[in-house]
mmCIF file of C-alpha atoms in Angstrom:
data_model
loop_
_atom_site.group_PDB
_atom_site.id
_atom_site.type_symbol
_atom_site.label_atom_id
_atom_site.label_comp_id
_atom_site.label_asym_id
_atom_site.label_seq_id
_atom_site.Cartn_x
_atom_site.Cartn_y
_atom_site.Cartn_z
ATOM 1 C CA UNK A 1 6.440 -4.413 -22.056
ATOM 2 C CA UNK A 2 8.925 -4.934 -24.869
ATOM 3 C CA UNK A 3 12.560 -5.071 -23.787
ATOM 4 C CA UNK A 4 13.564 -3.487 -27.114
ATOM 5 C CA UNK A 5 11.305 -0.431 -27.109
ATOM 6 C CA UNK A 6 12.497 2.706 -25.336
ATOM 7 C CA UNK A 7 10.424 3.597 -22.280
ATOM 8 C CA UNK A 8 10.002 6.192 -19.542
ATOM 9 C CA UNK A 9 10.263 4.909 -15.945
ATOM 10 C CA UNK A 10 8.830 7.032 -13.131
ATOM 11 C CA UNK A 11 10.592 6.150 -9.871
ATOM 12 C CA UNK A 12 10.097 7.678 -6.384
ATOM 13 C CA UNK A 13 13.322 9.451 -5.390
ATOM 14 C CA UNK A 14 14.722 10.769 -2.136
ATOM 15 C CA UNK A 15 13.207 14.229 -2.672
ATOM 16 C CA UNK A 16 10.834 13.945 -5.655
ATOM 17 C CA UNK A 17 9.859 11.846 -8.644
ATOM 18 C CA UNK A 18 12.731 10.696 -10.851
ATOM 19 C CA UNK A 19 12.301 10.341 -14.622
ATOM 20 C CA UNK A 20 14.407 7.598 -16.221
ATOM 21 C CA UNK A 21 14.548 6.775 -19.912
ATOM 22 C CA UNK A 22 16.050 4.026 -22.045
ATOM 23 C CA UNK A 23 15.708 0.483 -23.276
ATOM 24 C CA UNK A 24 14.892 -1.991 -20.438
ATOM 25 C CA UNK A 25 17.405 -4.531 -21.714
ATOM 26 C CA UNK A 26 20.230 -1.981 -22.065
ATOM 27 C CA UNK A 27 19.624 -0.033 -18.865
ATOM 28 C CA UNK A 28 17.901 3.222 -17.958
ATOM 29 C CA UNK A 29 19.415 6.699 -17.685
ATOM 30 C CA UNK A 30 18.103 9.335 -15.299
ATOM 31 C CA UNK A 31 16.858 12.381 -17.186
ATOM 32 C CA UNK A 32 15.365 14.497 -14.453
ATOM 33 C CA UNK A 33 14.573 14.761 -10.735
ATOM 34 C CA UNK A 34 11.269 16.616 -10.546
ATOM 35 C CA UNK A 35 10.536 18.746 -7.508
ATOM 36 C CA UNK A 36 7.077 17.165 -6.995
ATOM 37 C CA UNK A 37 5.816 14.305 -4.843
ATOM 38 C CA UNK A 38 2.555 13.733 -6.768
ATOM 39 C CA UNK A 39 3.184 11.950 -10.029
ATOM 40 C CA UNK A 40 0.100 13.607 -11.508
ATOM 41 C CA UNK A 41 1.965 16.930 -11.347
ATOM 42 C CA UNK A 42 4.632 15.795 -13.824
ATOM 43 C CA UNK A 43 4.382 17.721 -17.081
ATOM 44 C CA UNK A 44 5.642 17.261 -20.648
ATOM 45 C CA UNK A 45 6.656 13.597 -20.376
ATOM 46 C CA UNK A 46 8.185 12.185 -23.580
ATOM 47 C CA UNK A 47 5.743 10.385 -25.851
ATOM 48 C CA UNK A 48 6.934 6.887 -24.854
ATOM 49 C CA UNK A 49 5.436 3.971 -22.965
ATOM 50 C CA UNK A 50 5.448 4.646 -19.206
ATOM 51 C CA UNK A 51 6.430 2.252 -16.406
ATOM 52 C CA UNK A 52 5.260 3.553 -13.025
ATOM 53 C CA UNK A 53 6.914 2.310 -9.823
ATOM 54 C CA UNK A 54 4.660 2.915 -6.829
ATOM 55 C CA UNK A 55 6.362 4.213 -3.692
ATOM 56 C CA UNK A 56 6.779 1.953 -0.650
ATOM 57 C CA UNK A 57 4.109 3.967 1.215
ATOM 58 C CA UNK A 58 1.538 3.232 -1.487
ATOM 59 C CA UNK A 59 1.244 -0.475 -0.616
ATOM 60 C CA UNK A 60 1.310 -2.960 2.233
ATOM 61 C CA UNK A 61 3.528 -6.036 1.880
ATOM 62 C CA UNK A 62 2.191 -9.141 3.634
ATOM 63 C CA UNK A 63 4.577 -12.119 3.490
ATOM 64 C CA UNK A 64 3.104 -15.451 4.551
ATOM 65 C CA UNK A 65 3.768 -19.173 4.392
ATOM 66 C CA UNK A 66 1.243 -20.928 2.136
ATOM 67 C CA UNK A 67 0.339 -24.486 3.131
ATOM 68 C CA UNK A 68 0.406 -25.563 -0.509
ATOM 69 C CA UNK A 69 2.852 -25.640 -3.397
ATOM 70 C CA UNK A 70 0.106 -25.464 -6.036
ATOM 71 C CA UNK A 71 0.665 -22.174 -7.837
ATOM 72 C CA UNK A 72 -2.921 -22.219 -9.107
ATOM 73 C CA UNK A 73 -4.042 -21.587 -5.517
ATOM 74 C CA UNK A 74 -1.602 -18.799 -4.711
ATOM 75 C CA UNK A 75 -3.826 -15.908 -5.859
ATOM 76 C CA UNK A 76 -6.761 -17.094 -3.720
ATOM 77 C CA UNK A 77 -4.506 -17.799 -0.731
ATOM 78 C CA UNK A 78 -2.967 -14.330 -1.017
ATOM 79 C CA UNK A 79 -6.403 -12.680 -1.117
ATOM 80 C CA UNK A 80 -7.525 -14.688 1.934
ATOM 81 C CA UNK A 81 -4.359 -13.709 3.807
ATOM 82 C CA UNK A 82 -4.962 -10.016 3.054
ATOM 83 C CA UNK A 83 -8.519 -10.215 4.354
ATOM 84 C CA UNK A 84 -7.381 -12.115 7.456
ATOM 85 C CA UNK A 85 -4.925 -9.297 8.172
ATOM 86 C CA UNK A 86 -7.668 -6.697 7.781
ATOM 87 C CA UNK A 87 -6.642 -5.480 4.301
ATOM 88 C CA UNK A 88 -9.547 -5.230 1.866
ATOM 89 C CA UNK A 89 -9.172 -3.781 -1.609
ATOM 90 C CA UNK A 90 -11.901 -2.237 -3.734
ATOM 91 C CA UNK A 91 -12.836 -4.708 -6.511
ATOM 92 C CA UNK A 92 -13.899 -1.762 -8.669
ATOM 93 C CA UNK A 93 -10.485 -0.081 -8.437
ATOM 94 C CA UNK A 94 -8.622 -2.554 -10.655
ATOM 95 C CA UNK A 95 -6.129 -5.309 -9.821
ATOM 96 C CA UNK A 96 -4.611 -4.082 -6.551
ATOM 97 C CA UNK A 97 -3.152 -7.344 -5.168
ATOM 98 C CA UNK A 98 -0.277 -9.458 -6.486
ATOM 99 C CA UNK A 99 1.947 -12.078 -4.881
ATOM 100 C CA UNK A 100 5.494 -13.215 -5.619
ATOM 101 C CA UNK A 101 7.100 -16.579 -4.866
ATOM 102 C CA UNK A 102 10.059 -16.159 -2.512
ATOM 103 C CA UNK A 103 10.703 -19.777 -1.594
ATOM 104 C CA UNK A 104 9.008 -23.013 -2.605
ATOM 105 C CA UNK A 105 9.223 -26.591 -1.324
ATOM 106 C CA UNK A 106 7.341 -29.780 -2.095
ATOM 107 C CA UNK A 107 4.333 -28.944 0.080
ATOM 108 C CA UNK A 108 4.547 -25.236 0.948
ATOM 109 C CA UNK A 109 5.787 -21.856 -0.233
ATOM 110 C CA UNK A 110 6.651 -18.420 1.108
ATOM 111 C CA UNK A 111 4.869 -15.650 -0.779
ATOM 112 C CA UNK A 112 5.240 -11.878 -0.609
ATOM 113 C CA UNK A 113 1.842 -10.300 -1.239
ATOM 114 C CA UNK A 114 1.657 -6.649 -2.272
ATOM 115 C CA UNK A 115 -1.673 -4.919 -1.539
ATOM 116 C CA UNK A 116 -1.791 -1.582 -3.322
ATOM 117 C CA UNK A 117 -3.730 1.384 -1.988
ATOM 118 C CA UNK A 118 -6.322 2.517 -4.531
ATOM 119 C CA UNK A 119 -4.834 5.555 -6.316
ATOM 120 C CA UNK A 120 -6.463 8.909 -5.641
ATOM 121 C CA UNK A 121 -6.600 11.880 -7.987
ATOM 122 C CA UNK A 122 -3.045 12.997 -8.730
ATOM 123 C CA UNK A 123 -1.531 9.586 -7.927
ATOM 124 C CA UNK A 124 -1.313 8.584 -11.605
ATOM 125 C CA UNK A 125 0.294 10.457 -14.514
ATOM 126 C CA UNK A 126 -1.878 12.245 -17.061
ATOM 127 C CA UNK A 127 -1.080 9.535 -19.603
ATOM 128 C CA UNK A 128 -1.916 6.009 -18.481
ATOM 129 C CA UNK A 129 1.191 3.871 -17.770
ATOM 130 C CA UNK A 130 1.818 0.753 -19.808
ATOM 131 C CA UNK A 131 3.158 -1.145 -16.780
ATOM 132 C CA UNK A 132 3.027 -0.858 -12.988
ATOM 133 C CA UNK A 133 5.458 -2.163 -10.354
ATOM 134 C CA UNK A 134 6.583 -1.614 -6.750
ATOM 135 C CA UNK A 135 9.742 0.420 -6.118
ATOM 136 C CA UNK A 136 11.631 -2.150 -3.914
ATOM 137 C CA UNK A 137 11.487 -4.544 -6.894
ATOM 138 C CA UNK A 138 13.259 -1.976 -9.086
ATOM 139 C CA UNK A 139 16.599 -2.129 -7.245
ATOM 140 C CA UNK A 140 19.042 -5.029 -7.471
ATOM 141 C CA UNK A 141 20.006 -6.727 -4.198
ATOM 142 C CA UNK A 142 22.174 -9.843 -4.430
ATOM 143 C CA UNK A 143 21.573 -12.449 -1.736
ATOM 144 C CA UNK A 144 19.884 -12.029 1.656
ATOM 145 C CA UNK A 145 19.702 -8.907 3.743
ATOM 146 C CA UNK A 146 18.261 -5.493 4.418
ATOM 147 C CA UNK A 147 18.328 -2.319 2.359
ATOM 148 C CA UNK A 148 17.170 1.120 3.472
ATOM 149 C CA UNK A 149 16.825 4.313 1.450
ATOM 150 C CA UNK A 150 14.784 7.502 1.304
ATOM 151 C CA UNK A 151 11.620 8.178 -0.664
ATOM 152 C CA UNK A 152 10.214 11.715 -0.664
ATOM 153 C CA UNK A 153 12.323 12.670 2.366
ATOM 154 C CA UNK A 154 11.502 9.662 4.583
ATOM 155 C CA UNK A 155 13.386 6.426 5.253
ATOM 156 C CA UNK A 156 11.966 3.177 3.907
ATOM 157 C CA UNK A 157 13.417 -0.317 4.177
ATOM 158 C CA UNK A 158 13.039 -3.719 2.574
ATOM 159 C CA UNK A 159 14.037 -7.296 3.376
ATOM 160 C CA UNK A 160 15.443 -9.347 0.502
ATOM 161 C CA UNK A 161 15.788 -13.129 0.280
ATOM 162 C CA UNK A 162 17.834 -14.625 -2.553
ATOM 163 C CA UNK A 163 17.604 -11.264 -4.307
ATOM 164 C CA UNK A 164 13.786 -11.142 -4.096
ATOM 165 C CA UNK A 165 11.809 -8.602 -2.094
ATOM 166 C CA UNK A 166 10.355 -10.383 0.948
ATOM 167 C CA UNK A 167 8.966 -7.352 2.810
ATOM 168 C CA UNK A 168 8.972 -3.552 2.594
ATOM 169 C CA UNK A 169 7.794 -0.779 4.906
ATOM 170 C CA UNK A 170 7.727 3.005 4.918
ATOM 171 C CA UNK A 171 8.403 5.109 8.009
ATOM 172 C CA UNK A 172 7.791 8.659 9.189
ATOM 173 C CA UNK A 173 11.511 9.058 9.943
ATOM 174 C CA UNK A 174 13.150 11.963 8.093
ATOM 175 C CA UNK A 175 16.483 12.055 9.970
ATOM 176 C CA UNK A 176 19.634 12.752 7.971
ATOM 177 C CA UNK A 177 21.121 9.335 8.772
ATOM 178 C CA UNK A 178 19.546 6.072 10.007
ATOM 179 C CA UNK A 179 18.794 6.487 13.709
ATOM 180 C CA UNK A 180 17.532 4.399 16.634
ATOM 181 C CA UNK A 181 13.920 4.880 15.591
ATOM 182 C CA UNK A 182 14.588 3.352 12.174
ATOM 183 C CA UNK A 183 16.506 0.500 13.831
ATOM 184 C CA UNK A 184 13.514 -0.141 16.092
ATOM 185 C CA UNK A 185 11.115 -0.258 13.133
ATOM 186 C CA UNK A 186 13.336 -2.778 11.351
ATOM 187 C CA UNK A 187 13.583 -5.032 14.410
ATOM 188 C CA UNK A 188 9.831 -4.869 15.061
ATOM 189 C CA UNK A 189 9.153 -5.904 11.464
ATOM 190 C CA UNK A 190 11.471 -8.893 11.896
ATOM 191 C CA UNK A 191 9.645 -9.891 15.094
ATOM 192 C CA UNK A 192 6.274 -9.619 13.370
ATOM 193 C CA UNK A 193 7.430 -11.889 10.528
ATOM 194 C CA UNK A 194 8.816 -14.402 13.028
ATOM 195 C CA UNK A 195 5.308 -14.708 14.531
ATOM 196 C CA UNK A 196 4.239 -16.036 11.126
ATOM 197 C CA UNK A 197 7.085 -18.515 10.978
ATOM 198 C CA UNK A 198 9.125 -16.422 8.531
ATOM 199 C CA UNK A 199 12.748 -15.792 9.441
ATOM 200 C CA UNK A 200 14.664 -12.956 7.797
ATOM 201 C CA UNK A 201 18.164 -14.131 6.830
ATOM 202 C CA UNK A 202 20.679 -11.293 7.022
ATOM 203 C CA UNK A 203 23.988 -11.664 5.209
ATOM 204 C CA UNK A 204 24.487 -7.953 4.624
ATOM 205 C CA UNK A 205 22.909 -4.579 5.336
ATOM 206 C CA UNK A 206 22.945 -1.775 2.773
ATOM 207 C CA UNK A 207 22.240 1.907 3.316
ATOM 208 C CA UNK A 208 21.450 3.514 -0.035
ATOM 209 C CA UNK A 209 22.068 7.019 1.211
ATOM 210 C CA UNK A 210 20.970 10.175 -0.664
ATOM 211 C CA UNK A 211 24.575 11.391 -0.184
ATOM 212 C CA UNK A 212 26.017 8.151 -1.560
ATOM 213 C CA UNK A 213 29.412 7.131 -0.145
ATOM 214 C CA UNK A 214 29.489 10.332 1.909
ATOM 215 C CA UNK A 215 26.498 9.233 3.974
ATOM 216 C CA UNK A 216 26.602 7.422 7.314
ATOM 217 C CA UNK A 217 25.117 4.143 8.554
ATOM 218 C CA UNK A 218 24.137 5.752 11.862
ATOM 219 C CA UNK A 219 22.469 3.433 14.380
ATOM 220 C CA UNK A 220 22.524 0.527 11.900
ATOM 221 C CA UNK A 221 26.316 0.315 12.072
ATOM 222 C CA UNK A 222 26.170 -1.612 15.356
ATOM 223 C CA UNK A 223 22.472 -2.280 15.934
ATOM 224 C CA UNK A 224 22.142 -5.224 13.538
ATOM 225 C CA UNK A 225 25.470 -6.917 14.308
ATOM 226 C CA UNK A 226 26.312 -6.983 10.599
ATOM 227 C CA UNK A 227 28.702 -5.070 8.391
ATOM 228 C CA UNK A 228 26.815 -2.175 6.849
ATOM 229 C CA UNK A 229 27.775 -0.720 3.478
ATOM 230 C CA UNK A 230 26.843 2.852 2.572
ATOM 231 C CA UNK A 231 26.489 3.589 -1.151
ATOM 232 C CA UNK A 232 24.190 5.401 -3.529
ATOM 233 C CA UNK A 233 20.968 3.664 -4.484
ATOM 234 C CA UNK A 234 21.279 1.320 -7.510
ATOM 235 C CA UNK A 235 19.819 2.423 -10.831
ATOM 236 C CA UNK A 236 16.260 1.111 -11.299
ATOM 237 C CA UNK A 237 15.536 -1.704 -13.721
ATOM 238 C CA UNK A 238 12.431 -3.407 -15.043
ATOM 239 C CA UNK A 239 11.925 -6.680 -13.133
ATOM 240 C CA UNK A 240 12.197 -9.911 -15.104
ATOM 241 C CA UNK A 241 8.870 -11.076 -13.656
ATOM 242 C CA UNK A 242 6.198 -8.446 -14.343
ATOM 243 C CA UNK A 243 3.497 -7.687 -11.797
ATOM 244 C CA UNK A 244 -0.237 -8.109 -12.258
ATOM 245 C CA UNK A 245 -0.908 -4.767 -10.581
ATOM 246 C CA UNK A 246 -3.279 -2.745 -12.739
ATOM 247 C CA UNK A 247 -5.131 0.015 -10.861
ATOM 248 C CA UNK A 248 -8.064 1.672 -12.544
ATOM 249 C CA UNK A 249 -7.081 4.937 -14.168
ATOM 250 C CA UNK A 250 -9.145 7.271 -11.993
ATOM 251 C CA UNK A 251 -8.191 10.326 -13.968
ATOM 252 C CA UNK A 252 -9.141 8.664 -17.253
ATOM 253 C CA UNK A 253 -12.525 7.715 -15.806
ATOM 254 C CA UNK A 254 -13.092 11.257 -14.618
ATOM 255 C CA UNK A 255 -12.064 12.689 -17.969
ATOM 256 C CA UNK A 256 -14.552 10.367 -19.666
ATOM 257 C CA UNK A 257 -17.225 11.407 -17.184
ATOM 258 C CA UNK A 258 -16.471 15.087 -17.809
ATOM 259 C CA UNK A 259 -16.752 14.441 -21.523
ATOM 260 C CA UNK A 260 -20.159 12.839 -20.985
ATOM 261 C CA UNK A 261 -21.233 15.830 -18.913
ATOM 262 C CA UNK A 262 -20.177 18.169 -21.725
ATOM 263 C CA UNK A 263 -22.207 16.102 -24.192
ATOM 264 C CA UNK A 264 -25.242 16.324 -21.909
ATOM 265 C CA UNK A 265 -24.750 20.068 -21.465
ATOM 266 C CA UNK A 266 -24.428 20.585 -25.220
ATOM 267 C CA UNK A 267 -27.560 18.495 -25.751
ATOM 268 C CA UNK A 268 -29.407 20.678 -23.256
ATOM 269 C CA UNK A 269 -28.192 23.859 -24.964
ATOM 270 C CA UNK A 270 -29.240 22.434 -28.312
ATOM 271 C CA UNK A 271 -32.654 21.578 -26.867
ATOM 272 C CA UNK A 272 -33.121 25.152 -25.594
ATOM 273 C CA UNK A 273 -32.023 26.563 -28.946
ATOM 274 C CA UNK A 274 -34.420 24.322 -30.835
ATOM 275 C CA UNK A 275 -37.330 25.148 -28.546
ATOM 276 C CA UNK A 276 -36.576 28.883 -28.842
ATOM 277 C CA UNK A 277 -36.455 28.579 -32.610
ATOM 278 C CA UNK A 278 -39.763 26.701 -32.578
ATOM 279 C CA UNK A 279 -41.418 29.409 -30.506
ATOM 280 C CA UNK A 280 -39.927 32.242 -32.559
ATOM 281 C CA UNK A 281 -40.920 30.698 -35.881
ATOM 282 C CA UNK A 282 -44.393 29.816 -34.665
ATOM 283 C CA UNK A 283 -44.128 26.152 -35.499
ATOM 284 C CA UNK A 284 -47.232 24.202 -34.817
ATOM 285 C CA UNK A 285 -47.731 21.933 -31.832
ATOM 286 C CA UNK A 286 -47.153 18.708 -33.808
ATOM 287 C CA UNK A 287 -43.645 19.729 -34.900
ATOM 288 C CA UNK A 288 -42.828 20.973 -31.406
ATOM 289 C CA UNK A 289 -43.814 17.596 -29.927
ATOM 290 C CA UNK A 290 -41.767 15.749 -32.541
ATOM 291 C CA UNK A 291 -38.595 17.683 -31.716
ATOM 292 C CA UNK A 292 -39.202 17.311 -27.996
ATOM 293 C CA UNK A 293 -39.545 13.545 -28.335
ATOM 294 C CA UNK A 294 -36.287 13.413 -30.273
ATOM 295 C CA UNK A 295 -34.398 15.281 -27.563
ATOM 296 C CA UNK A 296 -35.997 13.139 -24.861
ATOM 297 C CA UNK A 297 -34.784 10.012 -26.634
ATOM 298 C CA UNK A 298 -31.278 11.469 -26.848
ATOM 299 C CA UNK A 299 -31.267 12.249 -23.134
ATOM 300 C CA UNK A 300 -32.581 8.752 -22.328
ATOM 301 C CA UNK A 301 -29.840 7.172 -24.443
ATOM 302 C CA UNK A 302 -27.071 8.760 -22.358
ATOM 303 C CA UNK A 303 -28.826 8.220 -19.018
ATOM 304 C CA UNK A 304 -27.172 4.798 -18.330
ATOM 305 C CA UNK A 305 -23.735 6.417 -18.690
ATOM 306 C CA UNK A 306 -24.745 9.213 -16.315
ATOM 307 C CA UNK A 307 -26.020 6.667 -13.773
ATOM 308 C CA UNK A 308 -22.846 4.578 -14.112
ATOM 309 C CA UNK A 309 -20.677 7.603 -13.448
ATOM 310 C CA UNK A 310 -22.785 8.690 -10.465
ATOM 311 C CA UNK A 311 -22.565 5.191 -8.979
ATOM 312 C CA UNK A 312 -18.801 5.080 -9.495
ATOM 313 C CA UNK A 313 -18.363 8.512 -7.915
ATOM 314 C CA UNK A 314 -20.425 7.474 -4.876
ATOM 315 C CA UNK A 315 -18.406 4.270 -4.359
ATOM 316 C CA UNK A 316 -15.147 6.141 -4.770
ATOM 317 C CA UNK A 317 -16.207 8.680 -2.154
ATOM 318 C CA UNK A 318 -16.943 5.909 0.340
ATOM 319 C CA UNK A 319 -13.578 4.250 -0.159
ATOM 320 C CA UNK A 320 -11.321 4.842 2.823
ATOM 321 C CA UNK A 321 -7.535 4.318 2.890
ATOM 322 C CA UNK A 322 -6.488 0.708 2.352
ATOM 323 C CA UNK A 323 -3.923 0.887 5.128
ATOM 324 C CA UNK A 324 -4.402 2.662 8.464
ATOM 325 C CA UNK A 325 -1.067 2.680 10.395
ATOM 326 C CA UNK A 326 -2.975 2.284 13.688
ATOM 327 C CA UNK A 327 -4.248 -1.082 12.411
ATOM 328 C CA UNK A 328 -0.848 -2.543 11.484
ATOM 329 C CA UNK A 329 -0.227 -5.646 13.636
ATOM 330 C CA UNK A 330 3.388 -4.622 14.278
ATOM 331 C CA UNK A 331 2.317 -1.187 15.561
ATOM 332 C CA UNK A 332 -0.393 -2.751 17.732
ATOM 333 C CA UNK A 333 2.173 -5.147 19.218
ATOM 334 C CA UNK A 334 4.564 -2.260 19.880
ATOM 335 C CA UNK A 335 1.813 -0.294 21.678
ATOM 336 C CA UNK A 336 1.016 -3.353 23.799
ATOM 337 C CA UNK A 337 4.670 -3.926 24.664
ATOM 338 C CA UNK A 338 4.901 -0.368 26.053
ATOM 339 C CA UNK A 339 2.183 -1.278 28.585
ATOM 340 C CA UNK A 340 4.296 -4.012 30.248
ATOM 341 C CA UNK A 341 5.461 -3.161 33.788
ATOM 342 C CA UNK A 342 9.194 -2.383 33.867
ATOM 343 C CA UNK A 343 9.717 -4.971 36.638
ATOM 344 C CA UNK A 344 8.379 -8.424 37.325
ATOM 345 C CA UNK A 345 9.957 -10.562 34.651
ATOM 346 C CA UNK A 346 6.862 -10.398 32.441
ATOM 347 C CA UNK A 347 7.097 -11.782 28.944
ATOM 348 C CA UNK A 348 4.741 -12.344 26.032
ATOM 349 C CA UNK A 349 4.866 -15.934 24.792
ATOM 350 C CA UNK A 350 2.443 -15.961 21.875
ATOM 351 C CA UNK A 351 0.556 -13.300 19.912
ATOM 352 C CA UNK A 352 -2.129 -13.446 17.262
ATOM 353 C CA UNK A 353 -2.974 -9.954 16.066
ATOM 354 C CA UNK A 354 -4.905 -8.450 13.214
ATOM 355 C CA UNK A 355 -6.720 -5.150 12.717
ATOM 356 C CA UNK A 356 -9.848 -6.435 14.501
ATOM 357 C CA UNK A 357 -8.675 -8.891 17.167
ATOM 358 C CA UNK A 358 -5.888 -9.331 19.715
ATOM 359 C CA UNK A 359 -5.089 -12.645 21.406
ATOM 360 C CA UNK A 360 -1.863 -12.689 23.463
ATOM 361 C CA UNK A 361 -0.592 -15.248 25.942
ATOM 362 C CA UNK A 362 1.987 -14.212 28.521
ATOM 363 C CA UNK A 363 3.638 -15.055 31.806
ATOM 364 C CA UNK A 364 4.515 -13.020 34.912
ATOM 365 C CA UNK A 365 6.197 -13.773 38.205
ATOM 366 C CA UNK A 366 3.345 -12.202 40.205
ATOM 367 C CA UNK A 367 -0.386 -11.946 39.517
ATOM 368 C CA UNK A 368 -0.367 -8.217 40.287
ATOM 369 C CA UNK A 369 2.005 -7.557 37.414
ATOM 370 C CA UNK A 370 -0.407 -9.212 34.964
ATOM 371 C CA UNK A 371 -3.317 -7.201 36.375
ATOM 372 C CA UNK A 372 -1.314 -3.960 36.113
ATOM 373 C CA UNK A 373 -0.456 -4.839 32.528
ATOM 374 C CA UNK A 374 -4.157 -5.303 31.712
ATOM 375 C CA UNK A 375 -5.024 -1.924 33.261
ATOM 376 C CA UNK A 376 -2.235 -0.193 31.296
ATOM 377 C CA UNK A 377 -3.508 -1.694 28.048
ATOM 378 C CA UNK A 378 -7.062 -0.464 28.653
ATOM 379 C CA UNK A 379 -5.809 3.065 29.375
ATOM 380 C CA UNK A 380 -3.528 3.221 26.331
ATOM 381 C CA UNK A 381 -4.964 5.776 23.873
ATOM 382 C CA UNK A 382 -3.241 4.026 20.970
ATOM 383 C CA UNK A 383 -5.368 0.934 21.674
ATOM 384 C CA UNK A 384 -8.656 2.756 22.326
ATOM 385 C CA UNK A 385 -10.274 1.097 19.288
ATOM 386 C CA UNK A 386 -10.255 -2.253 21.120
ATOM 387 C CA UNK A 387 -12.416 -3.518 23.960
ATOM 388 C CA UNK A 388 -10.382 -5.819 26.220
ATOM 389 C CA UNK A 389 -11.542 -8.640 28.464
ATOM 390 C CA UNK A 390 -10.313 -8.506 32.087
ATOM 391 C CA UNK A 391 -7.084 -10.417 32.659
ATOM 392 C CA UNK A 392 -7.501 -13.335 35.081
ATOM 393 C CA UNK A 393 -4.013 -14.682 35.960
ATOM 394 C CA UNK A 394 -3.670 -18.446 36.373
ATOM 395 C CA UNK A 395 -1.092 -19.755 38.833
ATOM 396 C CA UNK A 396 1.011 -22.571 37.353
ATOM 397 C CA UNK A 397 4.268 -24.247 38.175
ATOM 398 C CA UNK A 398 6.026 -21.838 35.807
ATOM 399 C CA UNK A 399 4.473 -18.697 37.289
ATOM 400 C CA UNK A 400 1.339 -16.696 36.669
ATOM 401 C CA UNK A 401 0.073 -17.214 33.134
ATOM 402 C CA UNK A 402 -2.488 -14.884 31.598
ATOM 403 C CA UNK A 403 -4.358 -14.218 28.362
ATOM 404 C CA UNK A 404 -5.051 -10.764 26.915
ATOM 405 C CA UNK A 405 -8.018 -10.718 24.540
ATOM 406 C CA UNK A 406 -9.421 -7.695 22.745
ATOM 407 C CA UNK A 407 -11.533 -6.880 19.746
ATOM 408 C CA UNK A 408 -12.965 -3.930 17.863
ATOM 409 C CA UNK A 409 -16.705 -3.666 18.602
ATOM 410 C CA UNK A 410 -18.789 -4.082 15.463
ATOM 411 C CA UNK A 411 -21.316 -1.389 14.616
ATOM 412 C CA UNK A 412 -24.898 -2.714 14.713
ATOM 413 C CA UNK A 413 -26.385 -3.269 11.300
#
């Protein structure tokens, strides 16, 4: 998108969609805060190029350490990492995955992969955007740290490293100020990243409060052992490095399909009118057959388009949500941690978790504590998708070691 041309930027706000306008190089000015949470409900947008920033909840961010510094491999490595974490995107729904280089060395790199949920009807504006991006990339953050703000009434947060978005997550927390629940979500996200060998450096914590300087840091003031600043959210800006995100314009496809249906309907009406005229005028059988063949050819010519639309509609109907919160590794780990006995000095030493498999190694002072832990896990409704193997504690010099293994049973083909 040209830095000189004036644009419209649609940005998720604390209560509804915000409409910003201006030249990307000179800065954007907020024109309106619409009282809608579906961008497809926005009306009468200026006739300018549109940049759409997807909300934090519309994507899953999967940081990982790539065992290569070859940028030509990054796209494939990012796709493999998404699939390994149980995130699969519809290849027919456009370009839904992009990755960004956070840190790079001679033989490895840290990448932040954004996997976008396929937009549903109403998730895109009536006029197709010229550019797409992810809202945490719209706000300037200098250095390393954490920022939290509200989108559509709920708190979201992001980790930044050297000013680049490393990770972002939405929550179901709608409290007035950051509370203990939000603090817990932030800490769990940091633990999950540490399992992948990614440390989150924190030099500062920022609360971009809907009330600006009048807001409060709440539980974050002491919970992160860092000085927390409370300000209004920065003005959005177009990122210097554009994304490759390009979801299929579902509404445009449906409008085209509706247009095809109207053409077919008009052809049918024309066919009926012609046949009626033939009967009324008493045309002979030869002319009737000639006209019928012509209409049949016309219907055959548009049949491939009808079949293509029907196939697309069927695939779209079968597409489930890209991200199910119950399958997030961090939520699975949190559910498992709640099953640990409150006594016994039990600890989890190593965890490998994705949406389909759980493999955790732990240690307890007594074998009974490990067995109780296994029973609690099996009875936990939040983990009912998994089938767990019985825990068999192993007595070692360091205590009773155990392994918790579980997987989601596959449906027979």
